[in-house]
Amino acid sequence: MLRFLAPLLALLLCLPAHADSYITRLLDKPVPGGVAVVDLGNGAQAPTARYQGRSVLVVKEQNSRWLAIVGVPLTVKPGTQQLAIKDASGNRTQAFTVGSKKYPEQRITLKNKRQVNPDPADLKRIEGELAEQIAAYRTFTPATPSNLLLDKPVNGPLSSKFGVRRFFNGEERNPHAGLDFAVPAGTPIKSPAAGKVILTGNYFFNGNTVFVDHGQGFISMFCHMSKIDVKVGDAVPRGGVVGKVGATGRATGPHMHWNISLNDARVDPAIFIGAFQP
Ligand code: ZN
């Protein structure tokens, strides 16, 4: 009997007094383009949190602690960041630390030069489309997301990773704001959590695009689709099909591009499917 108890006892003694929550262990990747999980205490009422002026997702852990799930923009420099908290005892700030992460570079050749240097008419179109999409990312609804650990929208190998610095025909453009899956055209794209369709469109760079609001600023965006199967206002269940994989917009071939946004910061979707690499 002792033979079994001794290792068990040793294991128990190794556990820290205040073990990190399940959510913290899985999602806390506080780097630029990552997620910071900040413990806001165990008050009776839900606190609110703001970061860089934007409302932040707050959830309750099983052990009754409130956790802020903060999206850290790629542009944030490593160091101390502040959250503005409001709870039953008033207003306070709470610090969290952002570490560093190095992202690789990728060089892409496009035959369509307008997709690298758009003409003036294109630029006007792009500006309007950008404003529309930013407004969607800034949506903040009170619903708590159905799940924070997400299902993959398609089954297939990951191709281009999040955060890659991209050079199109030798010219640097925005870093890769999402995660690509190498899957054939026509593959159904499934919503990784329940949500509501808040925007659809056909955009210059993103092609056929769908935005799904999972609640409290936690938003999925899918683009380059061949077909959109939903419309604005539709409620989508977890696993509900929103459209089909394609190569519309600035794409070199069919693939599924997926963005995840928290508090209007695009973060690495790999974190939410257990595929994050430091
Ligand atoms: Zn992509």
XYZ file of N, CA and C and ligand atoms in Angstrom:
835
model
N 0.832 -1.208 0.000
C 0.000 0.000 0.000
C 0.867 1.258 0.000
N 1.862 1.271 0.895
C 2.771 2.408 1.030
C 3.490 2.690 -0.297
N 3.706 1.606 -1.009
C 4.367 1.670 -2.309
C 3.634 2.661 -3.233
N 2.309 2.667 -3.137
C 1.497 3.556 -3.992
C 1.320 4.934 -3.360
N 1.248 4.940 -2.027
C 0.987 6.206 -1.322
C 2.171 7.172 -1.412
N 3.360 6.660 -1.316
C 4.538 7.528 -1.296
C 4.636 8.426 -2.532
N 4.528 7.847 -3.740
C 4.597 8.742 -4.926
C 3.430 9.717 -4.977
N 2.260 9.262 -4.508
C 1.072 10.115 -4.515
C 1.282 11.312 -3.596
N 1.841 11.023 -2.411
C 2.107 12.065 -1.432
C 3.128 13.056 -1.994
N 4.138 12.534 -2.644
C 5.186 13.378 -3.235
C 4.561 14.312 -4.281
N 3.637 13.774 -5.043
C 2.967 14.547 -6.099
C 2.148 15.683 -5.484
N 1.414 15.329 -4.415
C 0.566 16.325 -3.756
C 1.405 17.455 -3.165
N 2.547 17.103 -2.609
C 3.406 18.120 -1.990
C 3.982 19.077 -3.028
N 4.071 18.605 -4.261
C 4.641 19.427 -5.333
C 3.649 20.478 -5.837
N 2.368 20.267 -5.560
C 1.367 21.195 -6.088
C 1.462 22.537 -5.373
N 1.422 23.630 -6.105
C 1.457 24.935 -5.448
C 0.184 25.166 -4.648
N 0.265 26.005 -3.632
C -0.876 26.265 -2.752
C -2.062 26.797 -3.552
N -1.781 27.720 -4.486
C -2.864 28.294 -5.282
C -2.601 27.918 -6.745
N -3.099 26.746 -7.113
C -2.808 26.233 -8.456
C -3.472 27.119 -9.515
N -2.772 27.319 -10.624
C -3.359 28.073 -11.726
C -4.587 27.355 -12.248
N -5.566 28.127 -12.662
C -6.789 27.541 -13.182
C -6.520 26.888 -14.537
N -7.469 26.068 -14.900
C -7.481 25.390 -16.192
C -7.340 26.409 -17.334
N -8.152 27.474 -17.259
C -8.134 28.506 -18.303
C -6.764 29.173 -18.367
N -6.209 29.480 -17.199
C -4.893 30.138 -17.162
C -3.843 29.242 -17.797
N -3.833 27.977 -17.411
C -2.825 27.056 -17.945
C -2.913 26.944 -19.464
N -4.129 26.947 -19.986
C -4.286 26.739 -21.425
C -4.167 28.013 -22.246
N -4.637 29.139 -21.707
C -4.719 30.344 -22.546
C -3.705 31.433 -22.216
N -3.076 31.376 -21.054
C -2.197 32.487 -20.661
C -0.878 32.453 -21.435
N -0.815 33.232 -22.515
C 0.395 33.349 -23.351
C 0.657 34.842 -23.521
N 1.153 35.501 -22.457
C 1.243 36.969 -22.481
C 2.436 37.489 -23.290
N 2.270 37.452 -24.587
C 3.282 37.976 -25.525
C 2.534 38.841 -26.539
N 3.253 39.702 -27.298
C 2.558 40.433 -28.365
C 1.876 39.433 -29.303
N 0.592 39.650 -29.577
C -0.163 38.710 -30.409
C -0.696 37.526 -29.615
N -0.541 37.567 -28.295
C -1.009 36.472 -27.449
C -2.134 36.913 -26.518
N -2.331 36.143 -25.448
C -3.432 36.372 -24.511
C -2.859 36.437 -23.099
N -3.298 37.428 -22.316
C -2.934 37.482 -20.897
C -4.177 37.144 -20.087
N -4.073 36.115 -19.237
C -5.186 35.773 -18.344
C -4.862 36.392 -16.985
N -5.682 37.361 -16.563
C -5.398 38.123 -15.343
C -6.460 37.814 -14.291
N -6.005 37.361 -13.113
C -6.906 37.000 -12.010
C -7.429 38.264 -11.342
N -8.744 38.449 -11.353
C -9.347 39.665 -10.796
C -9.974 39.418 -9.426
N -9.713 38.280 -8.815
C -10.223 38.020 -7.480
C -11.527 37.240 -7.485
N -12.137 37.113 -6.287
C -13.320 36.250 -6.168
C -14.529 36.989 -5.597
N -14.682 38.243 -5.959
C -15.823 39.029 -5.483
C -17.156 38.418 -5.891
N -18.214 38.832 -5.178
C -19.542 38.287 -5.459
C -20.068 38.774 -6.805
N -19.715 40.016 -7.150
C -20.207 40.577 -8.419
C -19.124 40.540 -9.493
N -19.586 40.454 -10.732
C -18.646 40.426 -11.857
C -17.947 41.779 -11.985
N -16.610 41.785 -11.998
C -15.921 43.050 -12.250
C -15.931 43.360 -13.750
N -15.681 44.593 -14.134
C -15.450 44.901 -15.542
C -13.985 45.291 -15.678
N -13.432 45.035 -16.859
C -12.023 45.350 -17.104
C -11.903 46.044 -18.446
N -10.999 47.024 -18.511
C -10.717 47.704 -19.778
C -9.218 47.718 -20.007
N -8.836 47.567 -21.274
C -7.424 47.587 -21.647
C -7.294 48.457 -22.890
N -6.399 49.437 -22.806
C -6.210 50.386 -23.910
C -7.556 50.991 -24.334
N -8.407 51.251 -23.337
C -9.689 51.913 -23.596
C -10.800 50.998 -24.085
N -10.515 49.696 -24.234
C -11.542 48.778 -24.751
C -11.974 47.773 -23.679
N -13.268 47.428 -23.709
C -13.787 46.441 -22.768
C -13.156 45.082 -23.028
N -12.920 44.357 -21.938
C -12.210 43.073 -21.992
C -13.155 41.945 -21.562
N -12.967 40.782 -22.158
C -13.728 39.580 -21.786
C -13.403 39.178 -20.339
N -14.438 39.016 -19.521
C -14.260 38.551 -18.135
C -15.133 37.317 -17.930
N -14.523 36.240 -17.434
C -15.275 35.003 -17.191
C -15.049 34.544 -15.756
N -15.931 33.679 -15.279
C -15.785 33.134 -13.937
C -15.244 31.728 -14.028
N -14.154 31.495 -13.317
C -13.569 30.161 -13.281
C -14.384 29.278 -12.330
N -14.235 27.979 -12.457
C -14.994 27.047 -11.601
C -14.773 27.308 -10.116
N -13.547 27.682 -9.760
C -13.243 27.917 -8.339
C -13.671 29.314 -7.892
N -14.557 29.923 -8.688
C -15.195 31.194 -8.373
C -14.318 32.432 -8.514
N -13.179 32.320 -9.169
C -12.369 33.515 -9.410
C -12.753 34.122 -10.753
N -12.688 35.454 -10.809
C -12.945 36.153 -12.066
C -11.646 36.286 -12.834
N -11.689 35.992 -14.123
C -10.488 36.085 -14.952
C -10.739 37.015 -16.131
N -9.815 37.954 -16.342
C -9.861 38.786 -17.551
C -9.049 38.072 -18.617
N -9.644 37.911 -19.805
C -8.965 37.249 -20.923
C -8.602 38.372 -21.902
N -7.360 38.839 -21.806
C -6.958 40.062 -22.502
C -6.213 39.750 -23.799
N -6.664 40.300 -24.899
C -5.930 40.188 -26.157
C -4.803 41.207 -26.168
N -3.581 40.755 -26.441
C -2.418 41.645 -26.478
C -2.068 41.923 -27.944
N -2.207 43.167 -28.413
C -1.910 43.442 -29.823
C -0.447 43.127 -30.176
N -0.226 42.788 -31.441
C 1.130 42.496 -31.930
C 2.074 43.685 -31.735
N 1.503 44.898 -31.707
C 2.318 46.119 -31.640
C 2.774 46.466 -30.221
N 2.270 45.740 -29.195
C 2.640 46.056 -27.811
C 4.093 45.651 -27.543
N 4.825 46.543 -26.873
C 6.230 46.242 -26.521
C 6.262 45.446 -25.216
N 7.183 44.490 -25.096
C 7.287 43.736 -23.847
C 7.459 44.684 -22.653
N 6.876 44.323 -21.516
C 6.949 45.146 -20.309
C 5.635 45.106 -19.555
N 5.448 46.080 -18.663
C 4.253 46.107 -17.816
C 3.098 46.798 -18.522
N 1.918 46.177 -18.466
C 0.693 46.738 -19.026
C -0.328 46.884 -17.899
N -1.280 47.789 -18.073
C -2.257 48.052 -17.021
C -3.682 47.738 -17.500
N -4.433 47.108 -16.611
C -5.870 46.900 -16.825
C -6.613 47.859 -15.901
N -7.671 48.468 -16.394
C -8.528 49.308 -15.538
C -9.703 48.452 -15.085
N -9.813 48.241 -13.769
C -10.830 47.349 -13.203
C -11.873 48.153 -12.436
N -13.117 47.727 -12.589
C -14.196 48.315 -11.784
C -14.921 47.152 -11.122
N -14.977 47.145 -9.782
C -15.738 46.103 -9.083
C -16.461 46.714 -7.888
N -17.031 45.843 -7.036
C -17.870 46.322 -5.924
C -17.123 47.320 -5.037
N -15.776 47.173 -4.931
C -15.032 48.071 -4.044
C -14.530 49.327 -4.756
N -14.889 49.501 -6.019
C -14.519 50.740 -6.713
C -13.623 50.510 -7.916
N -12.856 51.543 -8.250
C -11.968 51.477 -9.419
C -10.537 51.220 -8.972
N -9.832 50.424 -9.740
C -8.404 50.187 -9.469
C -7.713 49.801 -10.755
N -6.399 49.786 -10.746
C -5.675 49.270 -11.900
C -4.944 48.013 -11.468
N -4.739 47.143 -12.402
C -4.014 45.911 -12.125
C -3.007 45.675 -13.243
N -1.766 45.406 -12.851
C -0.692 45.262 -13.834
C -0.552 43.813 -14.288
N -0.109 43.635 -15.516
C 0.315 42.319 -15.985
C 1.531 42.514 -16.891
N 2.290 41.458 -17.042
C 3.558 41.581 -17.765
C 3.487 40.894 -19.122
N 3.948 41.592 -20.131
C 4.011 41.030 -21.481
C 5.463 40.677 -21.801
N 5.693 39.452 -22.181
C 7.027 38.986 -22.555
C 7.281 39.245 -24.036
N 8.328 38.642 -24.571
C 8.623 38.892 -25.988
C 8.429 37.618 -26.801
N 8.223 37.794 -28.082
C 8.118 36.653 -28.994
C 8.660 37.078 -30.355
N 9.451 36.206 -30.960
C 10.004 36.495 -32.276
C 9.143 35.802 -33.332
N 8.720 36.557 -34.330
C 7.898 35.979 -35.401
C 8.736 35.864 -36.681
N 8.570 34.776 -37.401
C 9.366 34.590 -38.630
C 8.875 35.470 -39.792
N 9.653 35.478 -40.865
C 9.306 36.242 -42.076
C 8.893 35.285 -43.185
N 8.074 35.803 -44.099
C 7.634 34.991 -45.240
C 7.625 35.871 -46.481
N 8.122 35.339 -47.588
C 8.126 36.094 -48.845
C 7.157 35.448 -49.828
N 6.244 36.267 -50.346
C 5.174 35.769 -51.218
C 5.226 36.521 -52.545
N 5.093 35.789 -53.653
C 5.048 36.433 -54.960
C 3.616 36.419 -55.470
N 3.120 37.584 -55.837
C 1.766 37.697 -56.393
C 1.858 38.163 -57.841
N 1.131 37.471 -58.722
C 1.106 37.863 -60.135
C 0.282 39.134 -60.291
N -0.796 39.239 -59.507
C -1.676 40.408 -59.576
C -1.041 41.549 -58.764
N -0.342 42.449 -59.466
C 0.419 43.518 -58.788
C -0.502 44.509 -58.063
N -1.760 44.589 -58.514
C -2.720 45.479 -57.838
C -2.972 45.040 -56.398
N -2.726 43.747 -56.117
C -2.928 43.257 -54.745
C -1.754 43.640 -53.838
N -0.651 44.128 -54.458
C 0.490 44.610 -53.675
C 0.432 46.136 -53.600
N 0.216 46.774 -54.757
C 0.097 48.219 -54.815
C -1.223 48.592 -55.493
N -2.295 48.627 -54.697
C -3.625 48.906 -55.249
C -3.679 50.286 -55.907
N -4.511 50.430 -56.959
C -4.659 51.734 -57.623
C -5.584 52.629 -56.783
N -5.679 53.930 -57.118
C -6.443 54.855 -56.268
C -7.890 54.421 -56.016
N -8.557 53.867 -57.019
C -9.947 53.425 -56.827
C -9.994 52.264 -55.821
N -9.016 51.356 -55.955
C -8.924 50.232 -55.006
C -8.724 50.757 -53.587
N -7.839 51.765 -53.451
C -7.507 52.299 -52.125
C -8.742 52.866 -51.432
N -9.591 53.510 -52.242
C -10.822 54.073 -51.690
C -11.721 52.940 -51.181
N -11.813 51.888 -52.002
C -12.622 50.729 -51.615
C -12.060 50.091 -50.336
N -10.735 49.913 -50.299
C -10.073 49.260 -49.161
C -10.326 50.040 -47.868
N -10.269 51.376 -47.974
C -10.469 52.237 -46.803
C -11.860 52.014 -46.193
N -12.870 51.986 -47.043
C -14.244 51.770 -46.576
C -14.414 50.396 -45.949
N -13.807 49.395 -46.604
C -13.923 48.020 -46.111
C -13.235 47.845 -44.762
N -12.106 48.538 -44.621
C -11.343 48.464 -43.371
C -12.175 49.028 -42.219
N -12.806 50.180 -42.463
C -13.622 50.832 -41.425
C -14.763 49.908 -40.986
N -15.387 49.243 -41.978
C -16.492 48.324 -41.699
C -16.024 47.157 -40.819
N -14.850 46.634 -41.142
C -14.343 45.462 -40.413
C -13.852 45.845 -39.018
N -13.245 47.039 -38.892
C -12.791 47.487 -37.566
C -14.000 47.667 -36.651
N -15.082 48.230 -37.202
C -16.310 48.405 -36.400
C -16.810 47.042 -35.918
N -16.721 46.024 -36.763
C -17.156 44.673 -36.359
C -16.282 44.137 -35.222
N -14.964 44.329 -35.343
C -14.055 43.851 -34.293
C -14.312 44.556 -32.962
N -14.872 45.782 -33.019
C -15.111 46.555 -31.790
C -16.470 46.260 -31.168
N -17.219 45.322 -31.744
C -18.504 44.919 -31.168
C -18.259 44.338 -29.779
N -19.066 44.776 -28.812
C -18.964 44.178 -27.471
C -20.360 43.913 -26.937
N -20.739 42.637 -26.909
C -22.062 42.234 -26.424
C -21.883 41.511 -25.080
N -22.886 41.575 -24.191
C -22.689 41.042 -22.834
C -22.617 39.518 -22.708
N -23.064 38.773 -23.717
C -23.122 37.302 -23.598
C -21.749 36.706 -23.300
N -21.734 35.704 -22.403
C -20.494 34.974 -22.114
C -20.292 33.921 -23.208
N -19.078 33.807 -23.773
C -18.845 32.823 -24.834
C -19.225 31.396 -24.397
N -19.749 30.601 -25.334
C -20.162 29.227 -25.023
C -18.966 28.385 -24.619
N -17.807 28.650 -25.222
C -16.575 27.929 -24.902
C -15.376 28.799 -25.266
N -14.316 28.711 -24.426
C -13.087 29.473 -24.698
C -12.062 28.604 -25.401
N -12.111 27.310 -25.137
C -11.251 26.380 -25.864
C -12.034 26.028 -27.113
N -11.472 26.352 -28.261
C -12.251 26.315 -29.491
C -12.044 25.045 -30.284
N -13.063 24.706 -31.068
C -12.949 23.606 -32.023
C -12.267 24.159 -33.269
N -11.512 23.326 -33.982
C -10.929 23.778 -35.251
C -12.066 24.006 -36.243
N -12.049 25.127 -36.977
C -13.127 25.375 -37.952
C -13.110 24.387 -39.124
N -11.928 23.836 -39.420
C -11.813 22.788 -40.455
C -10.789 21.769 -39.944
N -10.851 20.560 -40.459
C -9.836 19.577 -40.110
C -8.796 19.557 -41.200
N -7.578 19.941 -40.868
C -6.526 19.958 -41.874
C -5.270 20.512 -41.261
N -4.139 20.348 -41.963
C -2.873 20.835 -41.408
C -2.808 22.362 -41.401
N -2.109 22.921 -40.389
C -1.889 24.360 -40.357
C -0.872 24.693 -41.442
N -1.087 25.791 -42.150
C -0.068 26.216 -43.119
C 0.601 27.486 -42.606
N 0.156 28.681 -43.010
C 0.832 29.889 -42.527
C 0.381 30.223 -41.111
N 1.390 30.478 -40.244
C 1.096 30.773 -38.838
C 0.738 32.233 -38.633
N 0.226 32.520 -37.435
C -0.101 33.885 -37.026
C 1.186 34.689 -36.795
N 1.120 35.983 -37.139
C 2.197 36.915 -36.781
C 3.363 36.976 -37.746
N 3.362 36.096 -38.748
C 4.456 36.059 -39.719
C 4.564 37.419 -40.414
N 5.800 37.966 -40.476
C 6.004 39.242 -41.179
C 6.055 38.942 -42.669
N 5.156 39.583 -43.424
C 5.002 39.198 -44.824
C 5.518 40.250 -45.796
N 6.244 39.773 -46.795
C 6.757 40.618 -47.873
C 6.123 40.128 -49.174
N 5.272 40.981 -49.765
C 4.645 40.637 -51.044
C 5.477 41.265 -52.161
N 5.959 40.445 -53.069
C 6.844 40.889 -54.153
C 7.959 41.791 -53.601
N 8.467 41.421 -52.430
C 9.590 42.137 -51.828
C 9.206 43.321 -50.959
N 7.908 43.668 -50.917
C 7.497 44.831 -50.125
C 6.767 44.380 -48.854
N 7.199 44.935 -47.701
C 6.589 44.509 -46.435
C 5.180 45.070 -46.299
N 4.239 44.182 -45.936
C 2.858 44.570 -45.688
C 2.490 44.134 -44.267
N 1.207 44.273 -43.896
C 0.796 43.912 -42.533
C 1.177 42.465 -42.209
N 1.559 42.218 -40.954
C 1.834 40.829 -40.571
C 0.566 39.974 -40.663
N 0.765 38.677 -40.740
C -0.352 37.736 -40.877
C -1.175 37.754 -39.594
N -2.425 38.221 -39.681
C -3.252 38.463 -38.487
C -4.048 37.238 -38.062
N -3.893 36.125 -38.780
C -4.665 34.929 -38.445
C -3.853 33.672 -38.679
N -4.585 32.575 -38.769
C -3.981 31.258 -38.920
C -4.576 30.614 -40.172
N -3.725 30.010 -41.000
C -4.188 29.362 -42.220
C -4.205 27.843 -42.061
N -5.225 27.229 -42.643
C -5.311 25.771 -42.714
C -5.278 25.387 -44.187
N -4.470 24.387 -44.532
C -4.397 23.911 -45.907
C -5.491 22.874 -46.132
N -6.597 23.309 -46.712
C -7.729 22.411 -46.998
C -8.279 22.754 -48.379
N -8.891 21.772 -49.061
C -9.375 22.018 -50.422
C -10.558 22.983 -50.482
N -10.698 23.638 -51.633
C -11.847 24.508 -51.887
C -13.127 23.705 -51.674
N -14.133 24.339 -51.094
C -15.417 23.684 -50.884
C -15.576 23.055 -49.510
N -14.465 22.918 -48.758
C -14.551 22.349 -47.405
C -15.444 23.242 -46.536
N -16.434 22.662 -45.814
C -17.281 23.497 -44.942
C -16.478 24.075 -43.775
N -16.746 25.338 -43.453
C -16.099 26.018 -42.324
C -17.104 26.062 -41.173
N -16.702 25.483 -40.026
C -17.614 25.389 -38.876
C -17.235 26.406 -37.807
N -18.256 27.054 -37.244
C -18.003 28.025 -36.182
C -17.405 27.311 -34.961
N -16.270 27.799 -34.437
C -15.572 27.109 -33.342
C -16.243 27.266 -31.979
N -17.249 28.136 -31.912
C -18.057 28.340 -30.696
C -19.379 28.915 -31.174
N -20.372 28.928 -30.301
C -21.655 29.538 -30.682
C -21.460 31.038 -30.874
N -22.343 31.664 -31.631
C -22.207 33.108 -31.833
C -23.273 33.655 -32.741
N -23.064 34.918 -33.090
C -24.008 35.612 -33.950
C -23.224 36.240 -35.102
N -23.759 36.129 -36.319
C -23.095 36.719 -37.482
C -23.298 38.234 -37.417
N -22.187 38.992 -37.361
C -22.298 40.456 -37.241
C -21.877 41.178 -38.510
N -21.180 40.486 -39.425
C -20.781 41.135 -40.683
C -20.436 40.068 -41.714
N -20.868 40.304 -42.950
C -20.405 39.490 -44.075
C -20.065 40.463 -45.189
N -19.182 40.077 -46.101
C -18.862 40.972 -47.203
C -17.924 40.316 -48.184
N -17.733 41.002 -49.316
C -16.716 40.574 -50.291
C -15.689 41.692 -50.350
N -14.520 41.445 -49.799
C -13.513 42.488 -49.614
C -12.302 42.324 -50.528
N -11.663 43.458 -50.803
C -10.518 43.498 -51.723
C -9.423 42.495 -51.322
N -8.998 42.552 -50.067
C -7.932 41.641 -49.614
C -8.497 40.313 -49.092
N -9.559 40.384 -48.309
C -10.055 39.182 -47.607
C -11.022 38.331 -48.429
N -11.512 38.849 -49.551
C -12.486 38.093 -50.333
C -13.772 37.907 -49.542
N -14.480 36.812 -49.787
C -15.735 36.544 -49.068
C -15.429 36.271 -47.598
N -16.064 37.070 -46.741
C -15.682 37.111 -45.329
C -16.904 37.043 -44.416
N -16.751 36.344 -43.284
C -17.810 36.264 -42.271
C -17.208 36.566 -40.894
N -17.893 37.433 -40.141
C -17.523 37.720 -38.748
C -18.568 37.087 -37.831
N -18.110 36.318 -36.830
C -19.007 35.736 -35.828
C -18.611 36.268 -34.451
N -19.588 36.877 -33.771
C -19.390 37.392 -32.410
C -19.718 36.282 -31.418
N -18.695 35.824 -30.669
C -18.915 34.767 -29.658
C -19.317 35.352 -28.302
N -19.279 36.676 -28.176
C -19.665 37.341 -26.924
C -18.499 38.062 -26.273
N -18.791 39.241 -25.698
C -17.794 40.047 -24.961
C -16.518 40.322 -25.767
N -16.690 40.663 -27.028
C -15.537 41.063 -27.845
C -14.676 39.922 -28.358
N -15.127 38.679 -28.105
C -14.409 37.473 -28.575
C -15.011 37.157 -29.950
N -14.242 37.419 -31.009
C -14.785 37.400 -32.364
C -13.923 36.558 -33.309
N -14.599 35.742 -34.115
C -13.930 34.965 -35.166
C -14.183 35.618 -36.502
N -13.181 35.623 -37.373
C -13.361 36.086 -38.749
C -12.800 34.997 -39.673
N -13.573 34.662 -40.693
C -13.136 33.677 -41.703
C -13.135 34.385 -43.046
N -12.123 34.146 -43.874
C -12.118 34.855 -45.157
C -11.581 33.995 -46.301
N -11.507 34.598 -47.479
C -11.130 33.934 -48.742
C -12.110 32.820 -49.118
N -13.347 32.903 -48.607
C -14.317 31.829 -48.816
C -14.838 31.796 -50.261
N -15.181 30.600 -50.732
C -15.799 30.480 -52.063
C -17.282 30.810 -51.965
N -17.865 30.528 -50.787
C -19.301 30.724 -50.602
C -19.593 31.070 -49.153
N -20.495 32.041 -48.966
C -20.959 32.415 -47.620
C -22.330 31.769 -47.406
N -22.507 31.033 -46.318
C -23.765 30.317 -46.062
C -24.627 30.952 -44.976
N -24.241 32.134 -44.484
C -25.007 32.786 -43.403
C -25.246 34.247 -43.767
N -26.124 34.892 -43.010
C -26.335 36.326 -43.203
C -26.299 37.044 -41.851
N -26.093 38.355 -41.919
C -25.991 39.150 -40.693
C -27.240 38.944 -39.840
N -27.036 38.705 -38.539
C -28.153 38.492 -37.609
C -28.387 37.028 -37.295
N -27.851 36.134 -38.131
C -28.038 34.689 -37.889
C -27.351 34.268 -36.589
N -28.048 33.439 -35.817
C -27.418 32.790 -34.659
C -26.760 31.515 -35.166
N -25.498 31.308 -34.805
C -24.769 30.129 -35.270
C -24.450 29.246 -34.069
N -24.823 27.953 -34.122
C -24.437 27.080 -33.007
C -22.958 26.705 -33.110
N -22.402 26.192 -32.023
C -21.041 25.641 -32.070
C -21.032 24.528 -33.109
N -20.152 24.618 -34.102
C -20.093 23.617 -35.163
C -20.973 23.928 -36.359
N -21.737 25.022 -36.292
C -22.596 25.408 -37.415
C -21.764 25.902 -38.602
N -22.161 25.501 -39.810
C -21.392 25.868 -41.019
C -21.686 27.319 -41.401
N -20.616 28.115 -41.605
C -20.784 29.519 -42.002
C -20.466 29.748 -43.485
N -19.765 28.799 -44.101
C -19.428 28.944 -45.517
C -18.444 27.877 -45.951
N -17.904 28.071 -47.195
C -16.996 27.064 -47.762
C -15.631 27.687 -48.062
N -14.620 26.866 -47.969
C -13.242 27.301 -48.244
C -13.098 27.694 -49.710
N -12.323 28.770 -49.949
C -12.071 29.213 -51.315
C -10.742 29.948 -51.425
N -10.612 30.771 -52.449
C -9.374 31.521 -52.699
C -9.704 32.935 -53.167
N -10.812 33.502 -52.654
C -11.207 34.852 -53.074
C -10.348 35.894 -52.349
N -10.195 37.092 -52.955
C -9.358 38.145 -52.376
C -7.882 37.869 -52.631
N -7.008 38.399 -51.737
C -5.563 38.213 -51.926
C -5.142 36.854 -51.380
N -5.224 35.836 -52.239
C -4.872 34.468 -51.846
C -4.139 33.822 -53.008
N -3.125 33.016 -52.702
C -2.370 32.348 -53.767
C -2.993 30.988 -54.103
N -3.971 30.553 -53.321
C -4.654 29.283 -53.588
C -5.677 29.041 -52.500
N -6.543 28.009 -52.641
C -7.566 27.755 -51.615
C -6.939 27.439 -50.254
N -7.438 28.073 -49.226
C -7.061 27.771 -47.843
C -8.082 28.438 -46.931
N -8.103 28.055 -45.676
C -9.011 28.676 -44.709
C -8.203 29.598 -43.812
N -8.540 30.884 -43.866
C -7.882 31.869 -42.990
C -8.845 32.240 -41.872
N -8.353 32.149 -40.623
C -9.178 32.385 -39.422
C -8.497 33.390 -38.510
N -9.205 34.460 -38.214
C -8.724 35.440 -37.226
C -9.483 35.255 -35.932
N -8.793 35.501 -34.819
C -9.457 35.617 -33.511
C -9.121 36.992 -32.954
N -10.156 37.679 -32.472
C -9.953 39.001 -31.896
C -10.526 39.035 -30.481
N -9.773 39.669 -29.589
C -10.223 39.946 -28.215
C -9.981 41.415 -27.972
N -10.943 42.142 -27.410
C -10.815 43.587 -27.187
C -10.147 44.291 -28.377
N -10.615 43.981 -29.574
C -10.128 44.580 -30.828
C -8.634 44.339 -31.071
N -8.062 43.297 -30.474
C -6.674 42.911 -30.750
C -6.694 41.552 -31.433
N -6.054 41.482 -32.602
C -5.966 40.184 -33.272
C -4.891 39.363 -32.572
N -5.272 38.133 -32.144
C -4.352 37.274 -31.403
C -4.245 35.917 -32.091
N -3.283 35.121 -31.653
C -2.983 33.853 -32.321
C -4.091 32.813 -32.061
N -4.852 32.428 -33.099
C -5.910 31.426 -32.903
C -5.369 30.086 -32.399
N -4.082 29.813 -32.659
C -3.489 28.526 -32.245
C -3.605 28.327 -30.731
N -3.594 29.451 -29.975
C -3.708 29.375 -28.509
C -4.984 28.635 -28.119
N -6.076 28.906 -28.845
C -7.399 28.412 -28.442
C -7.670 26.971 -28.887
N -6.771 26.436 -29.736
C -6.939 25.042 -30.166
C -5.778 24.177 -29.666
N -5.032 24.718 -28.700
C -3.940 23.950 -28.087
C -2.759 23.728 -29.008
N -2.557 24.647 -29.988
C -1.471 24.467 -30.959
C -0.450 25.602 -30.915
N -0.453 26.361 -29.812
C 0.451 27.516 -29.705
C 1.901 27.048 -29.570
N 2.777 27.723 -30.299
C 4.211 27.453 -30.163
C 4.904 28.732 -29.706
N 5.631 28.705 -28.581
C 6.253 29.919 -28.067
C 7.329 30.458 -29.033
Zn -3.998 33.751 -43.966
